Amino acid sequence: MSRRCGTDAVGDSGPADSGGDDGAPPALSHAFRGTPLVGGVSEDALAAAALRLGAIDAAVILGSGLGAVVARARVREKVPIDDIAGMPRPRVAGHPGFVALGEWSGKRVAIFMGRVHAYEDYTQREVAYPVRVAAAAGARTLVVTNAAGGLNETFSPGELMLIADHLNFTNSSPLLGAPAPNETRFPDLTEAYASRLRAAARAEAQRRGITLREGIYCGVLGPAYETPAEVRFYRSAGGDAVGMSTVPEVIQARALGLEVAGISVITNVWHAGASTTHEEVLARVAGAVEPLSYLVEAILTAAD
């Protein structure tokens, strides 16, 4: 069916120290020392990955075919995924394998060009690993983007949807198992997507005349697109869009105390008898890159 993704209560302890004002790499929090981390990645690997990014204020994860969004950032370096310890490699078209480091809207950012998904035979912990690395490098904000299929029949292909909340239909979580020392064991997801960051996106959309919908994102496992019965069920549950990513990253971010904003590109709207291919999804998102870039920029400007 519809899409292919690419995917606020503050926790008991916030993200790691973001380093000094001189822009030096972050001093890693003691929370990452002394206890092995879950998910098959050692604490030393996480520390090395964070040091490779350097001190950052925010992280952006770009979904399927959305890599061109990075053009509005001042990129000083593109780091191959293989150079970042423990980082899983994307295996799906439209997800480049590198991280762009630089500045955007006055913030030091790490822009993850693509993502991995659980349907690629990664665990939810592995899917959310970039968020853990960003938090260890000092990030306080996460912006997630994705390509999603429209469930809401008032939506049109090519429109943007600001994620107000999500429904987790993956039957899993990146927090399963022993918690990392810096994680909140039972994070409050009452405001998983920060209202003040959503307000900034809405204001920018109004200023620029961008059509911006707002709704509920249904996170599913994939990789098969939805059956008609599943679409009816997701709609009855209150879903406005559906995709195969984002939810694990958001849960992980909230457990680490990061503020989150999320935006979906609506690639198609499901109708009886319609079908969707991944190639069609990638073609659809290309036209949304410019307006999406403006909204990400506004969110980063509003971020702490």
PDB file of C-alpha atoms in Angstrom, residues 1-303:
ATOM      1  CA  MET A   1       0.000   0.000   0.000  1.00  0.00           C
ATOM      2  CA  SER A   2       0.981   3.293   0.945  1.00  0.00           C
ATOM      3  CA  ARG A   3       4.440   4.149   1.809  1.00  0.00           C
ATOM      4  CA  ARG A   4       7.689   2.957   2.722  1.00  0.00           C
ATOM      5  CA  CYS A   5       9.427   4.715   5.318  1.00  0.00           C
ATOM      6  CA  GLY A   6      12.606   5.670   4.663  1.00  0.00           C
ATOM      7  CA  THR A   7      10.959   5.285   9.920  1.00  0.00           C
ATOM      8  CA  ASP A   8       7.127  14.655  26.433  1.00  0.00           C
ATOM      9  CA  ALA A   9       8.049  13.723  29.454  1.00  0.00           C
ATOM     10  CA  VAL A  10      11.730  14.122  30.104  1.00  0.00           C
ATOM     11  CA  GLY A  11      13.573  11.082  31.356  1.00  0.00           C
ATOM     12  CA  ASP A  12      15.209  10.632  34.707  1.00  0.00           C
ATOM     13  CA  SER A  13      18.557  11.574  33.256  1.00  0.00           C
ATOM     14  CA  GLY A  14      19.281  13.724  30.219  1.00  0.00           C
ATOM     15  CA  PRO A  15      21.672  13.215  27.325  1.00  0.00           C
ATOM     16  CA  ALA A  16      25.407  13.113  27.784  1.00  0.00           C
ATOM     17  CA  ASP A  17      27.450  16.272  28.288  1.00  0.00           C
ATOM     18  CA  SER A  18      27.730  18.112  25.005  1.00  0.00           C
ATOM     19  CA  GLY A  19      31.217  19.375  25.703  1.00  0.00           C
ATOM     20  CA  GLY A  20      32.631  22.818  26.196  1.00  0.00           C
ATOM     21  CA  ASP A  21      31.795  26.017  24.393  1.00  0.00           C
ATOM     22  CA  ASP A  22      34.893  25.639  22.235  1.00  0.00           C
ATOM     23  CA  GLY A  23      33.148  23.040  20.086  1.00  0.00           C
ATOM     24  CA  ALA A  24      35.441  20.253  21.190  1.00  0.00           C
ATOM     25  CA  PRO A  25      34.120  16.680  21.058  1.00  0.00           C
ATOM     26  CA  PRO A  26      31.806  15.915  23.955  1.00  0.00           C
ATOM     27  CA  ALA A  27      33.032  14.623  27.255  1.00  0.00           C
ATOM     28  CA  LEU A  28      31.170  11.337  27.427  1.00  0.00           C
ATOM     29  CA  SER A  29      28.884  10.905  30.374  1.00  0.00           C
ATOM     30  CA  HIS A  30      29.906   8.471  33.070  1.00  0.00           C
ATOM     31  CA  ALA A  31      26.587   6.787  32.331  1.00  0.00           C
ATOM     32  CA  PHE A  32      28.190   5.182  29.282  1.00  0.00           C
ATOM     33  CA  ARG A  33      31.012   3.684  31.332  1.00  0.00           C
ATOM     34  CA  GLY A  34      31.185   0.610  33.494  1.00  0.00           C
ATOM     35  CA  THR A  35      28.137  -1.275  32.267  1.00  0.00           C
ATOM     36  CA  PRO A  36      27.852  -3.221  28.992  1.00  0.00           C
ATOM     37  CA  LEU A  37      25.114  -1.896  26.750  1.00  0.00           C
ATOM     38  CA  VAL A  38      22.321  -4.021  25.355  1.00  0.00           C
ATOM     39  CA  GLY A  39      21.694  -4.604  21.677  1.00  0.00           C
ATOM     40  CA  GLY A  40      25.050  -6.168  20.915  1.00  0.00           C
ATOM     41  CA  VAL A  41      26.966  -2.869  21.011  1.00  0.00           C
ATOM     42  CA  SER A  42      29.570  -2.309  23.688  1.00  0.00           C
ATOM     43  CA  GLU A  43      29.877   0.869  25.708  1.00  0.00           C
ATOM     44  CA  ASP A  44      33.242   1.487  24.089  1.00  0.00           C
ATOM     45  CA  ALA A  45      31.692   1.292  20.614  1.00  0.00           C
ATOM     46  CA  LEU A  46      29.023   3.808  21.596  1.00  0.00           C
ATOM     47  CA  ALA A  47      31.679   6.102  23.043  1.00  0.00           C
ATOM     48  CA  ALA A  48      33.776   5.853  19.882  1.00  0.00           C
ATOM     49  CA  ALA A  49      30.744   6.541  17.693  1.00  0.00           C
ATOM     50  CA  ALA A  50      29.829   9.650  19.684  1.00  0.00           C
ATOM     51  CA  LEU A  51      33.379  10.947  19.508  1.00  0.00           C
ATOM     52  CA  ARG A  52      33.369  10.464  15.731  1.00  0.00           C
ATOM     53  CA  LEU A  53      30.331  12.745  15.471  1.00  0.00           C
ATOM     54  CA  GLY A  54      31.788  15.353  17.807  1.00  0.00           C
ATOM     55  CA  ALA A  55      29.655  17.701  19.882  1.00  0.00           C
ATOM     56  CA  ILE A  56      26.179  18.187  18.423  1.00  0.00           C
ATOM     57  CA  ASP A  57      22.976  19.928  19.472  1.00  0.00           C
ATOM     58  CA  ALA A  58      20.497  18.041  17.317  1.00  0.00           C
ATOM     59  CA  ALA A  59      20.089  15.040  15.057  1.00  0.00           C
ATOM     60  CA  VAL A  60      17.993  14.715  11.911  1.00  0.00           C
ATOM     61  CA  ILE A  61      17.023  11.357  10.406  1.00  0.00           C
ATOM     62  CA  LEU A  62      16.012  11.502   6.751  1.00  0.00           C
ATOM     63  CA  GLY A  63      13.630   8.918   5.331  1.00  0.00           C
ATOM     64  CA  SER A  64      13.234   7.294   1.919  1.00  0.00           C
ATOM     65  CA  GLY A  65      14.547   9.463  -0.894  1.00  0.00           C
ATOM     66  CA  LEU A  66      14.817  12.560   1.297  1.00  0.00           C
ATOM     67  CA  GLY A  67      18.594  12.924   1.260  1.00  0.00           C
ATOM     68  CA  ALA A  68      18.403  16.163  -0.746  1.00  0.00           C
ATOM     69  CA  VAL A  69      17.029  17.912   2.347  1.00  0.00           C
ATOM     70  CA  VAL A  70      20.625  18.163   3.539  1.00  0.00           C
ATOM     71  CA  ALA A  71      21.303  20.839   0.907  1.00  0.00           C
ATOM     72  CA  ARG A  72      20.034  23.576   3.247  1.00  0.00           C
ATOM     73  CA  ALA A  73      22.573  22.673   5.932  1.00  0.00           C
ATOM     74  CA  ARG A  74      26.178  23.868   6.027  1.00  0.00           C
ATOM     75  CA  VAL A  75      27.839  20.477   5.769  1.00  0.00           C
ATOM     76  CA  ARG A  76      31.488  20.320   6.752  1.00  0.00           C
ATOM     77  CA  GLU A  77      31.943  16.556   6.534  1.00  0.00           C
ATOM     78  CA  LYS A  78      30.159  13.444   5.311  1.00  0.00           C
ATOM     79  CA  VAL A  79      31.073  10.429   7.382  1.00  0.00           C
ATOM     80  CA  PRO A  80      30.532   6.946   5.909  1.00  0.00           C
ATOM     81  CA  ILE A  81      28.421   4.693   8.107  1.00  0.00           C
ATOM     82  CA  ASP A  82      31.278   2.194   8.224  1.00  0.00           C
ATOM     83  CA  ASP A  83      33.441   4.796  10.001  1.00  0.00           C
ATOM     84  CA  ILE A  84      31.014   5.024  12.937  1.00  0.00           C
ATOM     85  CA  ALA A  85      31.421   2.215  15.432  1.00  0.00           C
ATOM     86  CA  GLY A  86      28.431  -0.085  15.773  1.00  0.00           C
ATOM     87  CA  MET A  87      26.321   1.722  13.177  1.00  0.00           C
ATOM     88  CA  PRO A  88      23.998  -0.551  11.160  1.00  0.00           C
ATOM     89  CA  ARG A  89      24.093  -0.170   7.383  1.00  0.00           C
ATOM     90  CA  PRO A  90      20.932   0.607   5.352  1.00  0.00           C
ATOM     91  CA  ARG A  91      20.067  -2.062   2.791  1.00  0.00           C
ATOM     92  CA  VAL A  92      17.178  -0.354   1.005  1.00  0.00           C
ATOM     93  CA  ALA A  93      17.201   1.923  -2.041  1.00  0.00           C
ATOM     94  CA  GLY A  94      16.843   5.598  -1.170  1.00  0.00           C
ATOM     95  CA  HIS A  95      18.854   5.345   2.058  1.00  0.00           C
ATOM     96  CA  PRO A  96      22.470   6.519   1.568  1.00  0.00           C
ATOM     97  CA  GLY A  97      25.011   5.178   3.996  1.00  0.00           C
ATOM     98  CA  PHE A  98      26.565   8.249   5.579  1.00  0.00           C
ATOM     99  CA  VAL A  99      26.076  10.944   8.209  1.00  0.00           C
ATOM    100  CA  ALA A 100      26.413  14.629   7.310  1.00  0.00           C
ATOM    101  CA  LEU A 101      27.963  16.784  10.037  1.00  0.00           C
ATOM    102  CA  GLY A 102      27.697  20.556  10.090  1.00  0.00           C
ATOM    103  CA  GLU A 103      25.515  23.483  11.118  1.00  0.00           C
ATOM    104  CA  TRP A 104      21.870  24.234  10.450  1.00  0.00           C
ATOM    105  CA  SER A 105      19.807  27.064  11.913  1.00  0.00           C
ATOM    106  CA  GLY A 106      22.606  27.847  14.339  1.00  0.00           C
ATOM    107  CA  LYS A 107      22.709  24.284  15.671  1.00  0.00           C
ATOM    108  CA  ARG A 108      25.483  21.721  15.395  1.00  0.00           C
ATOM    109  CA  VAL A 109      23.770  18.825  13.668  1.00  0.00           C
ATOM    110  CA  ALA A 110      24.275  15.228  12.649  1.00  0.00           C
ATOM    111  CA  ILE A 111      22.065  14.387   9.673  1.00  0.00           C
ATOM    112  CA  PHE A 112      21.599  10.666   9.200  1.00  0.00           C
ATOM    113  CA  MET A 113      21.169  10.083   5.476  1.00  0.00           C
ATOM    114  CA  GLY A 114      18.711   7.231   5.544  1.00  0.00           C
ATOM    115  CA  ARG A 115      17.940   4.694   8.217  1.00  0.00           C
ATOM    116  CA  VAL A 116      17.647   0.990   8.833  1.00  0.00           C
ATOM    117  CA  HIS A 117      14.441  -0.905   9.505  1.00  0.00           C
ATOM    118  CA  ALA A 118      13.447  -3.918  11.533  1.00  0.00           C
ATOM    119  CA  TYR A 119      12.308  -5.703   8.368  1.00  0.00           C
ATOM    120  CA  GLU A 120      15.953  -5.676   7.208  1.00  0.00           C
ATOM    121  CA  ASP A 121      16.589  -8.186  10.003  1.00  0.00           C
ATOM    122  CA  TYR A 122      17.738  -5.577  12.499  1.00  0.00           C
ATOM    123  CA  THR A 123      16.548  -5.508  16.086  1.00  0.00           C
ATOM    124  CA  GLN A 124      14.654  -2.493  17.372  1.00  0.00           C
ATOM    125  CA  ARG A 125      17.741  -1.612  19.419  1.00  0.00           C
ATOM    126  CA  GLU A 126      19.836  -1.589  16.265  1.00  0.00           C
ATOM    127  CA  VAL A 127      17.241   0.486  14.430  1.00  0.00           C
ATOM    128  CA  ALA A 128      17.387   3.088  17.213  1.00  0.00           C
ATOM    129  CA  TYR A 129      21.177   3.009  17.612  1.00  0.00           C
ATOM    130  CA  PRO A 130      21.712   6.317  15.727  1.00  0.00           C
ATOM    131  CA  VAL A 131      19.567   8.017  18.376  1.00  0.00           C
ATOM    132  CA  ARG A 132      21.695   6.567  21.164  1.00  0.00           C
ATOM    133  CA  VAL A 133      24.839   7.811  19.411  1.00  0.00           C
ATOM    134  CA  ALA A 134      23.346  11.282  18.918  1.00  0.00           C
ATOM    135  CA  ALA A 135      22.359  11.499  22.576  1.00  0.00           C
ATOM    136  CA  ALA A 136      25.833  10.426  23.650  1.00  0.00           C
ATOM    137  CA  ALA A 137      27.253  13.202  21.450  1.00  0.00           C
ATOM    138  CA  GLY A 138      25.122  15.793  23.228  1.00  0.00           C
ATOM    139  CA  ALA A 139      21.983  16.065  21.084  1.00  0.00           C
ATOM    140  CA  ARG A 140      18.945  17.474  22.855  1.00  0.00           C
ATOM    141  CA  THR A 141      16.594  17.386  19.861  1.00  0.00           C
ATOM    142  CA  LEU A 142      15.678  14.753  17.272  1.00  0.00           C
ATOM    143  CA  VAL A 143      13.877  15.503  14.013  1.00  0.00           C
ATOM    144  CA  VAL A 144      12.592  12.424  12.185  1.00  0.00           C
ATOM    145  CA  THR A 145      11.225  12.362   8.653  1.00  0.00           C
ATOM    146  CA  ASN A 146       9.712   9.576   6.613  1.00  0.00           C
ATOM    147  CA  ALA A 147       7.740   8.656   3.531  1.00  0.00           C
ATOM    148  CA  ALA A 148       4.302   7.432   4.580  1.00  0.00           C
ATOM    149  CA  GLY A 149       1.137   6.146   3.006  1.00  0.00           C
ATOM    150  CA  GLY A 150      -2.003   8.174   3.568  1.00  0.00           C
ATOM    151  CA  LEU A 151      -4.866   6.605   5.482  1.00  0.00           C
ATOM    152  CA  ASN A 152      -6.824   9.839   5.856  1.00  0.00           C
ATOM    153  CA  GLU A 153      -8.816  10.230   2.650  1.00  0.00           C
ATOM    154  CA  THR A 154      -8.724  14.030   2.890  1.00  0.00           C
ATOM    155  CA  PHE A 155      -4.947  13.934   2.356  1.00  0.00           C
ATOM    156  CA  SER A 156      -3.330  14.241  -1.076  1.00  0.00           C
ATOM    157  CA  PRO A 157      -0.102  12.682  -2.363  1.00  0.00           C
ATOM    158  CA  GLY A 158       2.876  14.980  -1.951  1.00  0.00           C
ATOM    159  CA  GLU A 159       1.511  16.758   1.123  1.00  0.00           C
ATOM    160  CA  LEU A 160       3.384  16.898   4.419  1.00  0.00           C
ATOM    161  CA  MET A 161       1.946  15.610   7.681  1.00  0.00           C
ATOM    162  CA  LEU A 162       3.207  16.860  11.019  1.00  0.00           C
ATOM    163  CA  ILE A 163       3.184  13.872  13.360  1.00  0.00           C
ATOM    164  CA  ALA A 164       1.067  14.676  16.415  1.00  0.00           C
ATOM    165  CA  ASP A 165       1.287  11.197  17.921  1.00  0.00           C
ATOM    166  CA  HIS A 166       1.848   7.608  16.885  1.00  0.00           C
ATOM    167  CA  LEU A 167       0.392   4.126  17.183  1.00  0.00           C
ATOM    168  CA  ASN A 168       2.972   1.369  17.582  1.00  0.00           C
ATOM    169  CA  PHE A 169       1.843  -1.695  15.626  1.00  0.00           C
ATOM    170  CA  THR A 170       5.292  -3.315  15.504  1.00  0.00           C
ATOM    171  CA  ASN A 171       4.661  -5.356  18.654  1.00  0.00           C
ATOM    172  CA  SER A 172       8.141  -4.399  19.811  1.00  0.00           C
ATOM    173  CA  SER A 173      10.250  -1.607  21.300  1.00  0.00           C
ATOM    174  CA  PRO A 174      13.905  -0.532  21.338  1.00  0.00           C
ATOM    175  CA  LEU A 175      13.677  -0.547  25.141  1.00  0.00           C
ATOM    176  CA  LEU A 176      13.130  -4.292  25.487  1.00  0.00           C
ATOM    177  CA  GLY A 177      15.692  -6.035  27.656  1.00  0.00           C
ATOM    178  CA  ALA A 178      18.131  -4.553  30.126  1.00  0.00           C
ATOM    179  CA  PRO A 179      18.097  -0.739  30.006  1.00  0.00           C
ATOM    180  CA  ALA A 180      21.204   1.262  29.235  1.00  0.00           C
ATOM    181  CA  PRO A 181      22.362   3.221  32.314  1.00  0.00           C
ATOM    182  CA  ASN A 182      21.182   6.552  30.901  1.00  0.00           C
ATOM    183  CA  GLU A 183      17.724   5.393  29.829  1.00  0.00           C
ATOM    184  CA  THR A 184      14.462   5.987  31.591  1.00  0.00           C
ATOM    185  CA  ARG A 185      13.039   2.521  32.194  1.00  0.00           C
ATOM    186  CA  PHE A 186       9.413   3.631  31.767  1.00  0.00           C
ATOM    187  CA  PRO A 187       9.440   6.797  29.616  1.00  0.00           C
ATOM    188  CA  ASP A 188       6.291   8.920  29.506  1.00  0.00           C
ATOM    189  CA  LEU A 189       5.105   9.284  25.905  1.00  0.00           C
ATOM    190  CA  THR A 190       2.266  11.689  26.698  1.00  0.00           C
ATOM    191  CA  GLU A 191       3.970  14.261  24.501  1.00  0.00           C
ATOM    192  CA  ALA A 192       6.228  12.097  22.391  1.00  0.00           C
ATOM    193  CA  TYR A 193       6.241  14.839  19.746  1.00  0.00           C
ATOM    194  CA  ALA A 194       6.968  18.183  21.401  1.00  0.00           C
ATOM    195  CA  SER A 195       4.074  20.624  21.067  1.00  0.00           C
ATOM    196  CA  ARG A 196       6.350  23.666  20.902  1.00  0.00           C
ATOM    197  CA  LEU A 197       8.320  22.192  17.998  1.00  0.00           C
ATOM    198  CA  ARG A 198       5.089  21.333  16.203  1.00  0.00           C
ATOM    199  CA  ALA A 199       3.960  24.925  16.709  1.00  0.00           C
ATOM    200  CA  ALA A 200       7.163  26.167  15.077  1.00  0.00           C
ATOM    201  CA  ALA A 201       6.553  23.938  12.060  1.00  0.00           C
ATOM    202  CA  ARG A 202       2.945  25.094  11.741  1.00  0.00           C
ATOM    203  CA  ALA A 203       3.969  28.747  11.897  1.00  0.00           C
ATOM    204  CA  GLU A 204       6.592  28.262   9.181  1.00  0.00           C
ATOM    205  CA  ALA A 205       4.138  26.401   6.973  1.00  0.00           C
ATOM    206  CA  GLN A 206       1.618  29.217   7.307  1.00  0.00           C
ATOM    207  CA  ARG A 207       4.276  31.829   6.578  1.00  0.00           C
ATOM    208  CA  ARG A 208       5.398  30.066   3.404  1.00  0.00           C
ATOM    209  CA  GLY A 209       2.005  28.864   2.230  1.00  0.00           C
ATOM    210  CA  ILE A 210       2.917  25.197   2.648  1.00  0.00           C
ATOM    211  CA  THR A 211       0.041  22.755   3.016  1.00  0.00           C
ATOM    212  CA  LEU A 212       0.756  20.996   6.298  1.00  0.00           C
ATOM    213  CA  ARG A 213      -1.535  18.321   7.623  1.00  0.00           C
ATOM    214  CA  GLU A 214      -1.318  17.016  11.172  1.00  0.00           C
ATOM    215  CA  GLY A 215      -2.183  13.537  12.318  1.00  0.00           C
ATOM    216  CA  ILE A 216      -1.420  10.150  13.816  1.00  0.00           C
ATOM    217  CA  TYR A 217       1.343   7.977  12.363  1.00  0.00           C
ATOM    218  CA  CYS A 218       0.911   4.197  12.461  1.00  0.00           C
ATOM    219  CA  GLY A 219       4.235   2.394  12.749  1.00  0.00           C
ATOM    220  CA  VAL A 220       4.202  -1.119  11.276  1.00  0.00           C
ATOM    221  CA  LEU A 221       6.881  -3.753  10.790  1.00  0.00           C
ATOM    222  CA  GLY A 222       6.697  -4.290   7.010  1.00  0.00           C
ATOM    223  CA  PRO A 223       8.077  -4.946   4.485  1.00  0.00           C
ATOM    224  CA  ALA A 224       4.772  -5.882   2.839  1.00  0.00           C
ATOM    225  CA  TYR A 225       2.396  -3.041   2.165  1.00  0.00           C
ATOM    226  CA  GLU A 226      -0.943  -3.161   3.944  1.00  0.00           C
ATOM    227  CA  THR A 227      -3.921  -5.292   3.079  1.00  0.00           C
ATOM    228  CA  PRO A 228      -7.320  -3.609   2.653  1.00  0.00           C
ATOM    229  CA  ALA A 229      -8.408  -5.105   5.977  1.00  0.00           C
ATOM    230  CA  GLU A 230      -5.345  -3.697   7.720  1.00  0.00           C
ATOM    231  CA  VAL A 231      -6.011  -0.264   6.238  1.00  0.00           C
ATOM    232  CA  ARG A 232      -9.565  -0.343   7.561  1.00  0.00           C
ATOM    233  CA  PHE A 233      -8.267  -1.356  10.982  1.00  0.00           C
ATOM    234  CA  TYR A 234      -5.624   1.390  11.129  1.00  0.00           C
ATOM    235  CA  ARG A 235      -8.212   3.963  10.105  1.00  0.00           C
ATOM    236  CA  SER A 236     -10.622   2.749  12.767  1.00  0.00           C
ATOM    237  CA  ALA A 237      -7.841   3.096  15.349  1.00  0.00           C
ATOM    238  CA  GLY A 238      -7.409   6.766  14.426  1.00  0.00           C
ATOM    239  CA  GLY A 239      -4.429   6.515  12.079  1.00  0.00           C
ATOM    240  CA  ASP A 240      -3.865   9.153   9.405  1.00  0.00           C
ATOM    241  CA  ALA A 241      -0.696   7.723   7.827  1.00  0.00           C
ATOM    242  CA  VAL A 242       1.248   4.472   7.967  1.00  0.00           C
ATOM    243  CA  GLY A 243       4.936   3.650   7.601  1.00  0.00           C
ATOM    244  CA  MET A 244       7.671   1.190   8.525  1.00  0.00           C
ATOM    245  CA  SER A 245       9.970   3.362  10.624  1.00  0.00           C
ATOM    246  CA  THR A 246      10.162   6.310  13.030  1.00  0.00           C
ATOM    247  CA  VAL A 247       8.409   4.826  16.063  1.00  0.00           C
ATOM    248  CA  PRO A 248      11.486   2.977  17.456  1.00  0.00           C
ATOM    249  CA  GLU A 249      13.611   6.100  17.055  1.00  0.00           C
ATOM    250  CA  VAL A 250      11.064   8.281  18.820  1.00  0.00           C
ATOM    251  CA  ILE A 251      10.652   5.864  21.731  1.00  0.00           C
ATOM    252  CA  GLN A 252      14.422   5.678  22.134  1.00  0.00           C
ATOM    253  CA  ALA A 253      14.772   9.455  21.982  1.00  0.00           C
ATOM    254  CA  ARG A 254      12.165  10.020  24.667  1.00  0.00           C
ATOM    255  CA  ALA A 255      13.792   7.428  26.912  1.00  0.00           C
ATOM    256  CA  LEU A 256      17.000   9.459  26.592  1.00  0.00           C
ATOM    257  CA  GLY A 257      15.288  12.795  27.286  1.00  0.00           C
ATOM    258  CA  LEU A 258      15.419  14.279  23.775  1.00  0.00           C
ATOM    259  CA  GLU A 259      12.652  16.486  22.395  1.00  0.00           C
ATOM    260  CA  VAL A 260      11.225  15.107  19.162  1.00  0.00           C
ATOM    261  CA  ALA A 261       9.520  16.429  16.050  1.00  0.00           C
ATOM    262  CA  GLY A 262       8.389  14.278  13.141  1.00  0.00           C
ATOM    263  CA  ILE A 263       7.176  14.947   9.605  1.00  0.00           C
ATOM    264  CA  SER A 264       5.827  12.483   7.038  1.00  0.00           C
ATOM    265  CA  VAL A 265       5.720  12.941   3.278  1.00  0.00           C
ATOM    266  CA  ILE A 266       2.406  11.480   2.116  1.00  0.00           C
ATOM    267  CA  THR A 267       3.382   9.460  -0.951  1.00  0.00           C
ATOM    268  CA  ASN A 268      -0.064   8.106  -1.789  1.00  0.00           C
ATOM    269  CA  VAL A 269      -3.513   7.797  -0.277  1.00  0.00           C
ATOM    270  CA  TRP A 270      -4.971   4.321  -0.065  1.00  0.00           C
ATOM    271  CA  HIS A 271      -8.065   3.572  -2.106  1.00  0.00           C
ATOM    272  CA  ALA A 272      -9.638   0.212  -2.868  1.00  0.00           C
ATOM    273  CA  GLY A 273      -7.908  -1.457  -5.795  1.00  0.00           C
ATOM    274  CA  ALA A 274      -4.860   0.828  -5.638  1.00  0.00           C
ATOM    275  CA  SER A 275      -1.319  -0.519  -5.423  1.00  0.00           C
ATOM    276  CA  THR A 276       2.055   0.970  -4.535  1.00  0.00           C
ATOM    277  CA  THR A 277       5.684   0.240  -5.376  1.00  0.00           C
ATOM    278  CA  HIS A 278       8.837   1.436  -3.645  1.00  0.00           C
ATOM    279  CA  GLU A 279       9.919   3.129  -6.877  1.00  0.00           C
ATOM    280  CA  GLU A 280       6.710   5.176  -6.888  1.00  0.00           C
ATOM    281  CA  VAL A 281       7.344   6.180  -3.293  1.00  0.00           C
ATOM    282  CA  LEU A 282      10.833   7.473  -4.106  1.00  0.00           C
ATOM    283  CA  ALA A 283       9.518   9.431  -7.090  1.00  0.00           C
ATOM    284  CA  ARG A 284       6.789  11.061  -5.007  1.00  0.00           C
ATOM    285  CA  VAL A 285       9.033  12.303  -2.203  1.00  0.00           C
ATOM    286  CA  ALA A 286      11.290  14.258  -4.560  1.00  0.00           C
ATOM    287  CA  GLY A 287       8.733  17.045  -4.890  1.00  0.00           C
ATOM    288  CA  ALA A 288       8.446  17.414  -1.125  1.00  0.00           C
ATOM    289  CA  VAL A 289      12.122  18.053  -0.421  1.00  0.00           C
ATOM    290  CA  GLU A 290      12.001  21.867  -0.539  1.00  0.00           C
ATOM    291  CA  PRO A 291       8.978  22.451   1.736  1.00  0.00           C
ATOM    292  CA  LEU A 292      10.200  19.749   4.104  1.00  0.00           C
ATOM    293  CA  SER A 293      13.581  21.484   4.315  1.00  0.00           C
ATOM    294  CA  TYR A 294      11.925  24.734   5.395  1.00  0.00           C
ATOM    295  CA  LEU A 295       9.987  23.000   8.158  1.00  0.00           C
ATOM    296  CA  VAL A 296      13.022  21.122   9.475  1.00  0.00           C
ATOM    297  CA  GLU A 297      14.893  24.420   9.535  1.00  0.00           C
ATOM    298  CA  ALA A 298      12.130  26.085  11.547  1.00  0.00           C
ATOM    299  CA  ILE A 299      12.074  23.214  14.035  1.00  0.00           C
ATOM    300  CA  LEU A 300      15.829  23.405  14.533  1.00  0.00           C
ATOM    301  CA  THR A 301      15.588  27.172  15.051  1.00  0.00           C
ATOM    302  CA  ALA A 302      13.024  26.621  17.812  1.00  0.00           C
ATOM    303  CA  ALA A 303      14.977  23.799  19.436  1.00  0.00           C
TER     304      ALA A 303
END
